[in-house]
Each structure stands twice: as C-alpha cells, then as structure tokens.
Amino acid sequence: MAGSLIGGLIADGWNPANIHVSDTDSAQLDRLAERFPVRTTNDNRTAVADADVVVLAVKPQVMEDVARGIASSVAERRPLIVSIAAGITEPTLRHWLGDDTAIVRCMPNTPAMVQSGATAMYANTRVSDEQRSIAESILRAVGIVIWVDDEAMMDAVTALSGSGPAYLFLFIEALQDAGRELGISDETAYLLALQTAFGAAKMALESEENAATLRQRVTSPGGTTERAINTLHEGGFRELVSRALHAAAERSRELSREFGSKQ
Ligand SMILES: NC(=O)c1ccc[n+]([C@@H]2O[C@H](COP(=O)([O-])OP(=O)(O)OC[C@H]3O[C@@H](n4cnc5c(N)ncnc54)[C@H](OP(=O)(O)O)[C@@H]3O)[C@@H](O)[C@H]2O)c1
C-alpha cells in the first residue's frame, strides 16, 4: 500500500526528495529506491525526525511497536499522523502516540494499486483544516476520498469498500464458471466477465442515473436479463449481500476490540 501511495504522490507532482521511507525490510527499500528517487532508511525515528506528515502503513499487528517507537519524536515535532492500518482506532493510536496527536485514520482498498482506490477518512479534533486537506491530497493520489464524521462508520466502510474488491472478484469468478458451463472457453469467459464488470462500473460512474435505473434500462420485460435477475432475486441475492456486509462489519468491530484491548 505504501508503494502505491508513493507512486501516486510522485505521479501527482510531489517531490520524491521530500518523501522519506522507512521499512525494516532492506530488500523492499532497495526495490522501492529503484522505482522512485525517495530517501530510504531502516530507522523509523530517522524518517519521522523532520516530517510534517507521517503515514503509518505497517500491518496492524506491528503498529503498536512502530507507534510507540516514534512516540517521542512525534511529541517533539507534532506531525500529522495518517494511519491506513485496518482496525486500529484513533483512541488506540492516541494512546500509543500521545494524547495530543493529530490523527487521520483511513480505510483504503487494494485498487489503490492502480490509482482507482476508494478511501474513507476520519480526522480527530486535533487535526487542522490544512492538515485535513494534506491528508486528503495524499490519499486522493490513489483514488477517490470520502470523509466520515463518526469513527464507527469505518467498520461499515471496511465491510463495503475495504473488503469489496474481493466480493467483486468472487462475482467475476462465478460469472466465469457459469460461462464455462454454458460452453464458453475459460479464457474467453474470464475476459468477458472482467470487461463486463469494468464496463458496467465505468458506465455507472459516468452516468447521472443510479445503478437501479441503469439496470432497469437493460432489463426488457420478458427478456433474458429479466429472467436472470429474477433468478438472483429468488435465490436471495440481496439478502445474502446484506448478511455478508453485516458479518464483515462485525468482524471489523471485533478486530478493533482485539487491537484496542492490547493497550
Ligand atoms: N492491502 C490492502 O488492501 C489494505 C487495505 C486497507 C488497509 N490496509 C492496511 O495497510 C497497511 C499495510 O498493508 P500492506 O498490505 O501494504 O502491508 P505490507 O505489504 O506488509 O507492508 C508493510 C511494510 O512494512 C514493513 N514493516 C514491518 N515492520 C516494520 C517496522 N517495525 N517498521 C517499519 N516497517 C515495518 C513490512 O516489512 P516486512 O515485510 O519485513 O514485514 C512491509 O514491507 C495494513 O495496516 C493494512 O491493514 C491494507
């Protein structure tokens, strides 16, 4: 995720010399330095020392060590902290980093890797308007950004867009399998399913109509689409999607409680 963000920032015109990257994995740093002329270090405190903005992009499991390790530098310099770690709440980060820390918590998704991500962001009360707009411009480098006022919404966003790419991949797999059953070659079925998903999303993004209207327009009475859609409805498609998202949101809440309880 950090690599995608760095690529997006540089493509957006940010000066790579102002981007300091820290990673415990030297091979990872070497690969990154080959792609972008950023400054690299193995020491998180060195990376943070002169920073106005610190993006935390490590796995949730190692976040406590990383946050506690930079807490003294953060207290001294008071940079904006932008965390993209799933499940680590703002109070938990503040507990590790210091009570006065300005924190923006983000939930991006993997299409950020192709600059087509969807990120929800939540800012605590210590974040200034200027810091808010800096945080937004960082995540906008890899896709669209929306703000939420209530941190609890991050669990819902995790369920929808955070985990969402996997649901769509599953739907594409299912289309491919069904296409194969109908006699289409595997490769062709995959390509048709993929381009159909891409085309439908592009069409909806560029249209002023909502998805329901676009769907109704391609569903002629008595036609093939209507029969397929009816079959999906009869099979409980909407209820199943709803149950899946509720389950994901509940898992997100559980994970936040697990990380929070380690304070
Ligand atoms: N991938 C997604 O779709 C997605 C979506 C939303 C949010 N996120 C969040 O984004 C964060 C990063 O995910 P990712 O998939 O990019 O993880 P990742 O590939 O594991 O990248 C994290 C990097 O941080 C390094 N690292 C580990 N410990 C460190 C330390 N103490 N100090 C500095 N660097 C350290 C890791 O090195 P090693 O490989 O040696 O451990 C790795 O290179 C996670 O918190 C995740 O929850 C990801």
PDB file of C-alpha atoms and ligand atoms in Angstrom:
ATOM      1  CA  MET A   1       0.000   0.000   0.000  1.00  0.00           C
ATOM      2  CA  ALA A   2       2.831   2.387   0.865  1.00  0.00           C
ATOM      3  CA  GLY A   3       4.444   1.733  -2.533  1.00  0.00           C
ATOM      4  CA  SER A   4       1.160   2.566  -4.278  1.00  0.00           C
ATOM      5  CA  LEU A   5       0.808   5.775  -2.266  1.00  0.00           C
ATOM      6  CA  ILE A   6       4.375   6.824  -3.067  1.00  0.00           C
ATOM      7  CA  GLY A   7       3.815   6.114  -6.784  1.00  0.00           C
ATOM      8  CA  GLY A   8       0.586   8.113  -6.718  1.00  0.00           C
ATOM      9  CA  LEU A   9       2.157  11.056  -4.904  1.00  0.00           C
ATOM     10  CA  ILE A  10       5.079  11.274  -7.331  1.00  0.00           C
ATOM     11  CA  ALA A  11       2.726  10.983 -10.331  1.00  0.00           C
ATOM     12  CA  ASP A  12       0.781  13.879  -8.765  1.00  0.00           C
ATOM     13  CA  GLY A  13       3.917  16.042  -8.728  1.00  0.00           C
ATOM     14  CA  TRP A  14       5.118  15.685  -5.119  1.00  0.00           C
ATOM     15  CA  ASN A  15       8.897  15.986  -4.852  1.00  0.00           C
ATOM     16  CA  PRO A  16      10.358  12.493  -4.177  1.00  0.00           C
ATOM     17  CA  ALA A  17      13.261  14.081  -2.293  1.00  0.00           C
ATOM     18  CA  ASN A  18      10.738  15.161   0.364  1.00  0.00           C
ATOM     19  CA  ILE A  19       9.458  11.612   0.834  1.00  0.00           C
ATOM     20  CA  HIS A  20      11.328   9.616   3.481  1.00  0.00           C
ATOM     21  CA  VAL A  21      10.522   5.915   3.567  1.00  0.00           C
ATOM     22  CA  SER A  22      11.298   3.599   6.459  1.00  0.00           C
ATOM     23  CA  ASP A  23      10.975  -0.186   6.330  1.00  0.00           C
ATOM     24  CA  THR A  24      12.631  -2.954   8.340  1.00  0.00           C
ATOM     25  CA  ASP A  25      12.927  -4.930   5.100  1.00  0.00           C
ATOM     26  CA  SER A  26      16.049  -3.642   3.284  1.00  0.00           C
ATOM     27  CA  ALA A  27      15.268  -5.583   0.105  1.00  0.00           C
ATOM     28  CA  GLN A  28      11.877  -3.883  -0.003  1.00  0.00           C
ATOM     29  CA  LEU A  29      13.558  -0.483   0.400  1.00  0.00           C
ATOM     30  CA  ASP A  30      16.033  -1.277  -2.392  1.00  0.00           C
ATOM     31  CA  ARG A  31      13.183  -2.231  -4.730  1.00  0.00           C
ATOM     32  CA  LEU A  32      11.376   0.997  -3.867  1.00  0.00           C
ATOM     33  CA  ALA A  33      14.500   3.131  -4.335  1.00  0.00           C
ATOM     34  CA  GLU A  34      14.980   1.566  -7.792  1.00  0.00           C
ATOM     35  CA  ARG A  35      11.483   2.716  -8.768  1.00  0.00           C
ATOM     36  CA  PHE A  36      11.435   6.146  -7.129  1.00  0.00           C
ATOM     37  CA  PRO A  37      14.183   8.587  -6.054  1.00  0.00           C
ATOM     38  CA  VAL A  38      12.853   8.763  -2.477  1.00  0.00           C
ATOM     39  CA  ARG A  39      15.023   8.794   0.658  1.00  0.00           C
ATOM     40  CA  THR A  40      15.129   5.480   2.481  1.00  0.00           C
ATOM     41  CA  THR A  41      16.126   4.329   5.963  1.00  0.00           C
ATOM     42  CA  ASN A  42      15.757   1.310   8.245  1.00  0.00           C
ATOM     43  CA  ASP A  43      15.163   3.559  11.232  1.00  0.00           C
ATOM     44  CA  ASN A  44      11.606   4.819  11.739  1.00  0.00           C
ATOM     45  CA  ARG A  45      12.786   7.625  14.044  1.00  0.00           C
ATOM     46  CA  THR A  46      15.116   8.976  11.360  1.00  0.00           C
ATOM     47  CA  ALA A  47      12.247   9.014   8.861  1.00  0.00           C
ATOM     48  CA  VAL A  48       9.974  10.863  11.285  1.00  0.00           C
ATOM     49  CA  ALA A  49      12.560  13.341  12.618  1.00  0.00           C
ATOM     50  CA  ASP A  50      11.809  16.222  10.200  1.00  0.00           C
ATOM     51  CA  ALA A  51       8.391  15.156   8.969  1.00  0.00           C
ATOM     52  CA  ASP A  52       5.250  17.300   8.807  1.00  0.00           C
ATOM     53  CA  VAL A  53       3.171  14.248   7.891  1.00  0.00           C
ATOM     54  CA  VAL A  54       3.823  10.632   8.913  1.00  0.00           C
ATOM     55  CA  VAL A  55       1.973   7.890   7.034  1.00  0.00           C
ATOM     56  CA  LEU A  56       1.789   4.655   9.020  1.00  0.00           C
ATOM     57  CA  ALA A  57       1.393   1.768   6.563  1.00  0.00           C
ATOM     58  CA  VAL A  58       2.506  -1.308   8.500  1.00  0.00           C
ATOM     59  CA  LYS A  59       0.354  -4.335   9.321  1.00  0.00           C
ATOM     60  CA  PRO A  60      -1.990  -3.800  12.285  1.00  0.00           C
ATOM     61  CA  GLN A  61      -0.105  -6.475  14.283  1.00  0.00           C
ATOM     62  CA  VAL A  62       3.128  -4.429  14.296  1.00  0.00           C
ATOM     63  CA  MET A  63       1.523  -0.999  14.631  1.00  0.00           C
ATOM     64  CA  GLU A  64       1.904  -0.787  18.410  1.00  0.00           C
ATOM     65  CA  ASP A  65       5.695  -1.301  18.240  1.00  0.00           C
ATOM     66  CA  VAL A  66       6.033   1.169  15.380  1.00  0.00           C
ATOM     67  CA  ALA A  67       3.833   3.817  17.068  1.00  0.00           C
ATOM     68  CA  ARG A  68       5.479   3.511  20.467  1.00  0.00           C
ATOM     69  CA  GLY A  69       8.903   3.608  18.770  1.00  0.00           C
ATOM     70  CA  ILE A  70       8.245   7.017  17.196  1.00  0.00           C
ATOM     71  CA  ALA A  71       6.132   8.485  20.030  1.00  0.00           C
ATOM     72  CA  SER A  72       8.908  10.678  21.477  1.00  0.00           C
ATOM     73  CA  SER A  73       9.732  12.205  18.054  1.00  0.00           C
ATOM     74  CA  VAL A  74       6.025  12.732  17.413  1.00  0.00           C
ATOM     75  CA  ALA A  75       5.621  14.508  20.782  1.00  0.00           C
ATOM     76  CA  GLU A  76       8.539  16.800  19.891  1.00  0.00           C
ATOM     77  CA  ARG A  77       7.725  17.661  16.278  1.00  0.00           C
ATOM     78  CA  ARG A  78       3.910  17.115  16.363  1.00  0.00           C
ATOM     79  CA  PRO A  79       3.440  15.968  12.757  1.00  0.00           C
ATOM     80  CA  LEU A  80       0.101  14.875  11.339  1.00  0.00           C
ATOM     81  CA  ILE A  81      -0.251  11.093  11.639  1.00  0.00           C
ATOM     82  CA  VAL A  82      -2.076   9.338   8.806  1.00  0.00           C
ATOM     83  CA  SER A  83      -2.770   5.671   9.520  1.00  0.00           C
ATOM     84  CA  ILE A  84      -4.021   3.249   6.890  1.00  0.00           C
ATOM     85  CA  ALA A  85      -3.997   0.226   9.223  1.00  0.00           C
ATOM     86  CA  ALA A  86      -7.263  -1.700   9.291  1.00  0.00           C
ATOM     87  CA  GLY A  87      -8.897  -1.995  12.702  1.00  0.00           C
ATOM     88  CA  ILE A  88      -6.589   0.319  14.667  1.00  0.00           C
ATOM     89  CA  THR A  89      -8.827   3.016  16.133  1.00  0.00           C
ATOM     90  CA  GLU A  90      -7.969   6.653  16.742  1.00  0.00           C
ATOM     91  CA  PRO A  91      -8.108   6.307  20.572  1.00  0.00           C
ATOM     92  CA  THR A  92      -5.738   3.321  20.347  1.00  0.00           C
ATOM     93  CA  LEU A  93      -3.301   5.282  18.159  1.00  0.00           C
ATOM     94  CA  ARG A  94      -3.551   8.281  20.505  1.00  0.00           C
ATOM     95  CA  HIS A  95      -2.822   6.006  23.454  1.00  0.00           C
ATOM     96  CA  TRP A  96       0.379   4.784  21.764  1.00  0.00           C
ATOM     97  CA  LEU A  97       1.472   8.118  20.258  1.00  0.00           C
ATOM     98  CA  GLY A  98       0.366  10.701  22.813  1.00  0.00           C
ATOM     99  CA  ASP A  99      -2.954  12.272  23.671  1.00  0.00           C
ATOM    100  CA  ASP A 100      -2.457  15.485  21.689  1.00  0.00           C
ATOM    101  CA  THR A 101      -1.537  13.790  18.418  1.00  0.00           C
ATOM    102  CA  ALA A 102      -3.336  14.937  15.264  1.00  0.00           C
ATOM    103  CA  ILE A 103      -4.539  11.715  13.650  1.00  0.00           C
ATOM    104  CA  VAL A 104      -6.314  10.875  10.408  1.00  0.00           C
ATOM    105  CA  ARG A 105      -7.429   7.262  10.185  1.00  0.00           C
ATOM    106  CA  CYS A 106      -8.001   5.909   6.662  1.00  0.00           C
ATOM    107  CA  MET A 107      -9.514   2.816   5.131  1.00  0.00           C
ATOM    108  CA  PRO A 108      -8.225   2.465   1.558  1.00  0.00           C
ATOM    109  CA  ASN A 109      -8.742  -0.573  -0.676  1.00  0.00           C
ATOM    110  CA  THR A 110      -6.463  -2.553  -2.976  1.00  0.00           C
ATOM    111  CA  PRO A 111      -7.473  -0.853  -6.278  1.00  0.00           C
ATOM    112  CA  ALA A 112      -5.302   1.964  -4.853  1.00  0.00           C
ATOM    113  CA  MET A 113      -2.533  -0.074  -6.509  1.00  0.00           C
ATOM    114  CA  VAL A 114      -3.914   1.022  -9.896  1.00  0.00           C
ATOM    115  CA  GLN A 115      -4.861   4.540  -8.749  1.00  0.00           C
ATOM    116  CA  SER A 116      -8.529   3.536  -8.584  1.00  0.00           C
ATOM    117  CA  GLY A 117      -8.951   3.120  -4.844  1.00  0.00           C
ATOM    118  CA  ALA A 118     -11.791   4.261  -2.615  1.00  0.00           C
ATOM    119  CA  THR A 119     -10.700   5.596   0.766  1.00  0.00           C
ATOM    120  CA  ALA A 120     -12.766   6.668   3.756  1.00  0.00           C
ATOM    121  CA  MET A 121     -11.072   9.035   6.200  1.00  0.00           C
ATOM    122  CA  TYR A 122     -11.751  10.120   9.763  1.00  0.00           C
ATOM    123  CA  ALA A 123      -9.958  13.015  11.483  1.00  0.00           C
ATOM    124  CA  ASN A 124      -9.720  13.606  15.217  1.00  0.00           C
ATOM    125  CA  THR A 125     -10.311  17.048  16.740  1.00  0.00           C
ATOM    126  CA  ARG A 126      -6.573  17.858  16.822  1.00  0.00           C
ATOM    127  CA  VAL A 127      -6.369  17.863  13.002  1.00  0.00           C
ATOM    128  CA  SER A 128      -6.343  21.381  11.478  1.00  0.00           C
ATOM    129  CA  ASP A 129      -8.132  22.256   8.228  1.00  0.00           C
ATOM    130  CA  GLU A 130      -4.772  22.475   6.481  1.00  0.00           C
ATOM    131  CA  GLN A 131      -3.738  19.019   7.752  1.00  0.00           C
ATOM    132  CA  ARG A 132      -7.109  17.636   6.668  1.00  0.00           C
ATOM    133  CA  SER A 133      -6.553  18.840   3.151  1.00  0.00           C
ATOM    134  CA  ILE A 134      -2.971  17.475   3.092  1.00  0.00           C
ATOM    135  CA  ALA A 135      -4.214  14.049   4.260  1.00  0.00           C
ATOM    136  CA  GLU A 136      -6.911  14.152   1.594  1.00  0.00           C
ATOM    137  CA  SER A 137      -4.457  15.040  -1.164  1.00  0.00           C
ATOM    138  CA  ILE A 138      -2.202  12.113  -0.164  1.00  0.00           C
ATOM    139  CA  LEU A 139      -4.987   9.535  -0.445  1.00  0.00           C
ATOM    140  CA  ARG A 140      -6.523  11.246  -3.490  1.00  0.00           C
ATOM    141  CA  ALA A 141      -3.279  10.362  -5.297  1.00  0.00           C
ATOM    142  CA  VAL A 142      -4.566   6.762  -5.421  1.00  0.00           C
ATOM    143  CA  GLY A 143      -8.309   7.233  -5.965  1.00  0.00           C
ATOM    144  CA  ILE A 144     -11.381   8.866  -4.502  1.00  0.00           C
ATOM    145  CA  VAL A 145     -11.681  10.013  -0.901  1.00  0.00           C
ATOM    146  CA  ILE A 146     -14.708  10.426   1.345  1.00  0.00           C
ATOM    147  CA  TRP A 147     -14.752  11.753   4.932  1.00  0.00           C
ATOM    148  CA  VAL A 148     -16.753  10.261   7.785  1.00  0.00           C
ATOM    149  CA  ASP A 149     -17.591  12.245  10.956  1.00  0.00           C
ATOM    150  CA  ASP A 150     -18.187   9.214  13.140  1.00  0.00           C
ATOM    151  CA  GLU A 151     -15.318   6.746  13.531  1.00  0.00           C
ATOM    152  CA  ALA A 152     -17.810   3.881  13.982  1.00  0.00           C
ATOM    153  CA  MET A 153     -18.581   4.287  10.254  1.00  0.00           C
ATOM    154  CA  MET A 154     -15.105   2.922   9.471  1.00  0.00           C
ATOM    155  CA  ASP A 155     -16.409  -0.596  10.229  1.00  0.00           C
ATOM    156  CA  ALA A 156     -19.212  -0.153   7.694  1.00  0.00           C
ATOM    157  CA  VAL A 157     -16.775   1.246   5.116  1.00  0.00           C
ATOM    158  CA  THR A 158     -14.387  -1.655   5.749  1.00  0.00           C
ATOM    159  CA  ALA A 159     -17.285  -4.042   5.037  1.00  0.00           C
ATOM    160  CA  LEU A 160     -18.293  -2.225   1.832  1.00  0.00           C
ATOM    161  CA  SER A 161     -15.241  -0.841   0.017  1.00  0.00           C
ATOM    162  CA  GLY A 162     -12.359  -2.216   2.133  1.00  0.00           C
ATOM    163  CA  SER A 163     -13.342  -5.840   1.574  1.00  0.00           C
ATOM    164  CA  GLY A 164     -15.442  -5.010  -1.511  1.00  0.00           C
ATOM    165  CA  PRO A 165     -12.882  -5.819  -4.217  1.00  0.00           C
ATOM    166  CA  ALA A 166     -12.935  -9.452  -3.046  1.00  0.00           C
ATOM    167  CA  TYR A 167     -16.734  -9.648  -3.416  1.00  0.00           C
ATOM    168  CA  LEU A 168     -16.462  -8.371  -6.975  1.00  0.00           C
ATOM    169  CA  PHE A 169     -13.644 -10.797  -7.760  1.00  0.00           C
ATOM    170  CA  LEU A 170     -15.898 -13.576  -6.449  1.00  0.00           C
ATOM    171  CA  PHE A 171     -18.750 -12.396  -8.678  1.00  0.00           C
ATOM    172  CA  ILE A 172     -16.387 -12.333 -11.663  1.00  0.00           C
ATOM    173  CA  GLU A 173     -15.235 -15.884 -10.804  1.00  0.00           C
ATOM    174  CA  ALA A 174     -18.877 -17.002 -10.588  1.00  0.00           C
ATOM    175  CA  LEU A 175     -19.663 -15.422 -13.992  1.00  0.00           C
ATOM    176  CA  GLN A 176     -16.609 -17.128 -15.469  1.00  0.00           C
ATOM    177  CA  ASP A 177     -17.598 -20.536 -14.051  1.00  0.00           C
ATOM    178  CA  ALA A 178     -21.174 -20.208 -15.274  1.00  0.00           C
ATOM    179  CA  GLY A 179     -19.970 -19.031 -18.703  1.00  0.00           C
ATOM    180  CA  ARG A 180     -17.770 -22.118 -18.924  1.00  0.00           C
ATOM    181  CA  GLU A 181     -20.731 -24.328 -18.035  1.00  0.00           C
ATOM    182  CA  LEU A 182     -22.546 -22.751 -20.983  1.00  0.00           C
ATOM    183  CA  GLY A 183     -19.701 -23.803 -23.279  1.00  0.00           C
ATOM    184  CA  ILE A 184     -17.563 -20.634 -23.439  1.00  0.00           C
ATOM    185  CA  SER A 185     -13.810 -21.271 -23.134  1.00  0.00           C
ATOM    186  CA  ASP A 186     -12.326 -20.456 -19.730  1.00  0.00           C
ATOM    187  CA  GLU A 187     -10.133 -17.648 -21.051  1.00  0.00           C
ATOM    188  CA  THR A 188     -12.923 -16.027 -23.049  1.00  0.00           C
ATOM    189  CA  ALA A 189     -15.391 -16.341 -20.159  1.00  0.00           C
ATOM    190  CA  TYR A 190     -12.910 -14.597 -17.848  1.00  0.00           C
ATOM    191  CA  LEU A 191     -12.278 -11.787 -20.314  1.00  0.00           C
ATOM    192  CA  LEU A 192     -15.999 -11.268 -20.952  1.00  0.00           C
ATOM    193  CA  ALA A 193     -16.790 -11.267 -17.214  1.00  0.00           C
ATOM    194  CA  LEU A 194     -13.963  -8.857 -16.439  1.00  0.00           C
ATOM    195  CA  GLN A 195     -14.743  -6.373 -19.211  1.00  0.00           C
ATOM    196  CA  THR A 196     -18.442  -6.523 -18.329  1.00  0.00           C
ATOM    197  CA  ALA A 197     -17.687  -5.627 -14.693  1.00  0.00           C
ATOM    198  CA  PHE A 198     -15.333  -2.832 -15.778  1.00  0.00           C
ATOM    199  CA  GLY A 199     -17.739  -1.509 -18.423  1.00  0.00           C
ATOM    200  CA  ALA A 200     -20.733  -1.536 -16.062  1.00  0.00           C
ATOM    201  CA  ALA A 201     -18.799   0.321 -13.331  1.00  0.00           C
ATOM    202  CA  LYS A 202     -17.437   2.864 -15.861  1.00  0.00           C
ATOM    203  CA  MET A 203     -20.890   3.384 -17.327  1.00  0.00           C
ATOM    204  CA  ALA A 204     -22.422   3.937 -13.870  1.00  0.00           C
ATOM    205  CA  LEU A 205     -19.620   6.303 -12.845  1.00  0.00           C
ATOM    206  CA  GLU A 206     -20.123   8.386 -15.991  1.00  0.00           C
ATOM    207  CA  SER A 207     -23.917   8.353 -15.827  1.00  0.00           C
ATOM    208  CA  GLU A 208     -26.197  10.698 -13.953  1.00  0.00           C
ATOM    209  CA  GLU A 209     -28.641   7.827 -13.399  1.00  0.00           C
ATOM    210  CA  ASN A 210     -28.327   5.495 -10.426  1.00  0.00           C
ATOM    211  CA  ALA A 211     -27.493   1.783 -10.734  1.00  0.00           C
ATOM    212  CA  ALA A 212     -31.136   0.706 -10.291  1.00  0.00           C
ATOM    213  CA  THR A 213     -32.228   2.849 -13.286  1.00  0.00           C
ATOM    214  CA  LEU A 214     -29.353   1.605 -15.426  1.00  0.00           C
ATOM    215  CA  ARG A 215     -30.283  -1.974 -14.506  1.00  0.00           C
ATOM    216  CA  GLN A 216     -33.959  -1.446 -15.340  1.00  0.00           C
ATOM    217  CA  ARG A 217     -32.984   0.020 -18.728  1.00  0.00           C
ATOM    218  CA  VAL A 218     -31.174  -3.155 -19.757  1.00  0.00           C
ATOM    219  CA  THR A 219     -33.917  -5.398 -18.354  1.00  0.00           C
ATOM    220  CA  SER A 220     -36.601  -5.649 -21.064  1.00  0.00           C
ATOM    221  CA  PRO A 221     -39.841  -7.291 -19.954  1.00  0.00           C
ATOM    222  CA  GLY A 222     -39.830 -10.953 -20.888  1.00  0.00           C
ATOM    223  CA  GLY A 223     -36.155 -10.851 -21.916  1.00  0.00           C
ATOM    224  CA  THR A 224     -33.051 -12.766 -20.937  1.00  0.00           C
ATOM    225  CA  THR A 225     -31.765 -10.251 -18.373  1.00  0.00           C
ATOM    226  CA  GLU A 226     -35.127 -10.210 -16.578  1.00  0.00           C
ATOM    227  CA  ARG A 227     -35.084 -13.979 -16.248  1.00  0.00           C
ATOM    228  CA  ALA A 228     -31.543 -13.924 -14.814  1.00  0.00           C
ATOM    229  CA  ILE A 229     -32.298 -11.078 -12.412  1.00  0.00           C
ATOM    230  CA  ASN A 230     -35.464 -12.827 -11.202  1.00  0.00           C
ATOM    231  CA  THR A 231     -33.432 -15.970 -10.581  1.00  0.00           C
ATOM    232  CA  LEU A 232     -30.940 -13.935  -8.494  1.00  0.00           C
ATOM    233  CA  HIS A 233     -33.791 -12.320  -6.517  1.00  0.00           C
ATOM    234  CA  GLU A 234     -35.465 -15.681  -5.899  1.00  0.00           C
ATOM    235  CA  GLY A 235     -32.137 -17.053  -4.668  1.00  0.00           C
ATOM    236  CA  GLY A 236     -31.957 -14.288  -2.043  1.00  0.00           C
ATOM    237  CA  PHE A 237     -29.094 -12.377  -3.671  1.00  0.00           C
ATOM    238  CA  ARG A 238     -29.749  -9.035  -1.923  1.00  0.00           C
ATOM    239  CA  GLU A 239     -30.284 -10.646   1.494  1.00  0.00           C
ATOM    240  CA  LEU A 240     -27.081 -12.636   1.069  1.00  0.00           C
ATOM    241  CA  VAL A 241     -25.076  -9.499   0.221  1.00  0.00           C
ATOM    242  CA  SER A 242     -26.612  -7.747   3.218  1.00  0.00           C
ATOM    243  CA  ARG A 243     -25.683 -10.631   5.532  1.00  0.00           C
ATOM    244  CA  ALA A 244     -22.136 -10.687   4.125  1.00  0.00           C
ATOM    245  CA  LEU A 245     -21.631  -6.959   4.799  1.00  0.00           C
ATOM    246  CA  HIS A 246     -23.085  -7.190   8.310  1.00  0.00           C
ATOM    247  CA  ALA A 247     -20.723 -10.103   9.020  1.00  0.00           C
ATOM    248  CA  ALA A 248     -17.717  -8.143   7.697  1.00  0.00           C
ATOM    249  CA  ALA A 249     -18.632  -5.054   9.758  1.00  0.00           C
ATOM    250  CA  GLU A 250     -18.974  -7.205  12.875  1.00  0.00           C
ATOM    251  CA  ARG A 251     -15.551  -8.779  12.194  1.00  0.00           C
ATOM    252  CA  SER A 252     -14.084  -5.283  11.774  1.00  0.00           C
ATOM    253  CA  ARG A 253     -15.521  -4.282  15.188  1.00  0.00           C
ATOM    254  CA  GLU A 254     -14.106  -7.484  16.741  1.00  0.00           C
ATOM    255  CA  LEU A 255     -10.638  -6.792  15.296  1.00  0.00           C
ATOM    256  CA  SER A 256     -10.697  -3.205  16.598  1.00  0.00           C
ATOM    257  CA  ARG A 257     -11.609  -4.514  20.059  1.00  0.00           C
ATOM    258  CA  GLU A 258      -8.775  -7.078  19.869  1.00  0.00           C
ATOM    259  CA  PHE A 259      -6.175  -4.435  18.928  1.00  0.00           C
ATOM    260  CA  GLY A 260      -7.620  -1.949  21.415  1.00  0.00           C
ATOM    261  CA  SER A 261      -7.538  -4.444  24.286  1.00  0.00           C
ATOM    262  CA  LYS A 262      -3.749  -4.744  23.903  1.00  0.00           C
ATOM    263  CA  GLN A 263      -3.303  -1.168  25.186  1.00  0.00           C
TER     264      GLN A 263
HETATM  265  N1  LIG B   1      -3.769  -4.224   1.345  1.00  0.00           N
HETATM  266  C1  LIG B   1      -4.990  -3.680   1.448  1.00  0.00           C
HETATM  267  O1  LIG B   1      -5.928  -3.875   0.686  1.00  0.00           O
HETATM  268  C2  LIG B   1      -5.274  -2.736   2.542  1.00  0.00           C
HETATM  269  C3  LIG B   1      -6.493  -2.062   2.540  1.00  0.00           C
HETATM  270  C4  LIG B   1      -6.741  -1.190   3.583  1.00  0.00           C
HETATM  271  C5  LIG B   1      -5.799  -1.005   4.554  1.00  0.00           C
HETATM  272  N2  LIG B   1      -4.635  -1.695   4.506  1.00  0.00           N
HETATM  273  C6  LIG B   1      -3.672  -1.519   5.564  1.00  0.00           C
HETATM  274  O2  LIG B   1      -2.462  -1.075   5.028  1.00  0.00           O
HETATM  275  C7  LIG B   1      -1.417  -1.485   5.898  1.00  0.00           C
HETATM  276  C8  LIG B   1      -0.286  -2.037   5.068  1.00  0.00           C
HETATM  277  O3  LIG B   1      -0.746  -3.180   4.375  1.00  0.00           O
HETATM  278  P1  LIG B   1       0.176  -3.850   3.277  1.00  0.00           P
HETATM  279  O4  LIG B   1      -0.650  -4.919   2.668  1.00  0.00           O
HETATM  280  O5  LIG B   1       0.792  -2.819   2.394  1.00  0.00           O
HETATM  281  O6  LIG B   1       1.305  -4.478   4.242  1.00  0.00           O
HETATM  282  P2  LIG B   1       2.788  -4.980   3.882  1.00  0.00           P
HETATM  283  O7  LIG B   1       2.871  -5.359   2.453  1.00  0.00           O
HETATM  284  O8  LIG B   1       3.170  -5.960   4.954  1.00  0.00           O
HETATM  285  O9  LIG B   1       3.659  -3.654   4.038  1.00  0.00           O
HETATM  286  C9  LIG B   1       4.113  -3.217   5.274  1.00  0.00           C
HETATM  287  C10 LIG B   1       5.632  -2.992   5.204  1.00  0.00           C
HETATM  288  O10 LIG B   1       6.060  -2.525   6.496  1.00  0.00           O
HETATM  289  C11 LIG B   1       7.222  -3.240   6.862  1.00  0.00           C
HETATM  290  N3  LIG B   1       7.441  -3.273   8.318  1.00  0.00           N
HETATM  291  C12 LIG B   1       7.151  -4.284   9.180  1.00  0.00           C
HETATM  292  N4  LIG B   1       7.517  -3.931  10.431  1.00  0.00           N
HETATM  293  C13 LIG B   1       8.021  -2.668  10.359  1.00  0.00           C
HETATM  294  C14 LIG B   1       8.570  -1.778  11.316  1.00  0.00           C
HETATM  295  N5  LIG B   1       8.656  -2.100  12.609  1.00  0.00           N
HETATM  296  N6  LIG B   1       8.978  -0.573  10.883  1.00  0.00           N
HETATM  297  C15 LIG B   1       8.905  -0.233   9.598  1.00  0.00           C
HETATM  298  N7  LIG B   1       8.422  -1.056   8.636  1.00  0.00           N
HETATM  299  C16 LIG B   1       7.975  -2.249   9.008  1.00  0.00           C
HETATM  300  C17 LIG B   1       6.988  -4.604   6.285  1.00  0.00           C
HETATM  301  O11 LIG B   1       8.196  -5.318   6.221  1.00  0.00           O
HETATM  302  P3  LIG B   1       8.136  -6.939   6.329  1.00  0.00           P
HETATM  303  O12 LIG B   1       7.567  -7.379   5.033  1.00  0.00           O
HETATM  304  O13 LIG B   1       9.551  -7.303   6.564  1.00  0.00           O
HETATM  305  O14 LIG B   1       7.225  -7.254   7.485  1.00  0.00           O
HETATM  306  C18 LIG B   1       6.422  -4.268   4.903  1.00  0.00           C
HETATM  307  O15 LIG B   1       7.429  -4.001   3.974  1.00  0.00           O
HETATM  308  C19 LIG B   1      -2.013  -2.512   6.856  1.00  0.00           C
HETATM  309  O16 LIG B   1      -2.145  -1.947   8.144  1.00  0.00           O
HETATM  310  C20 LIG B   1      -3.371  -2.812   6.279  1.00  0.00           C
HETATM  311  O17 LIG B   1      -4.322  -3.040   7.310  1.00  0.00           O
HETATM  312  C21 LIG B   1      -4.344  -2.537   3.512  1.00  0.00           C
END
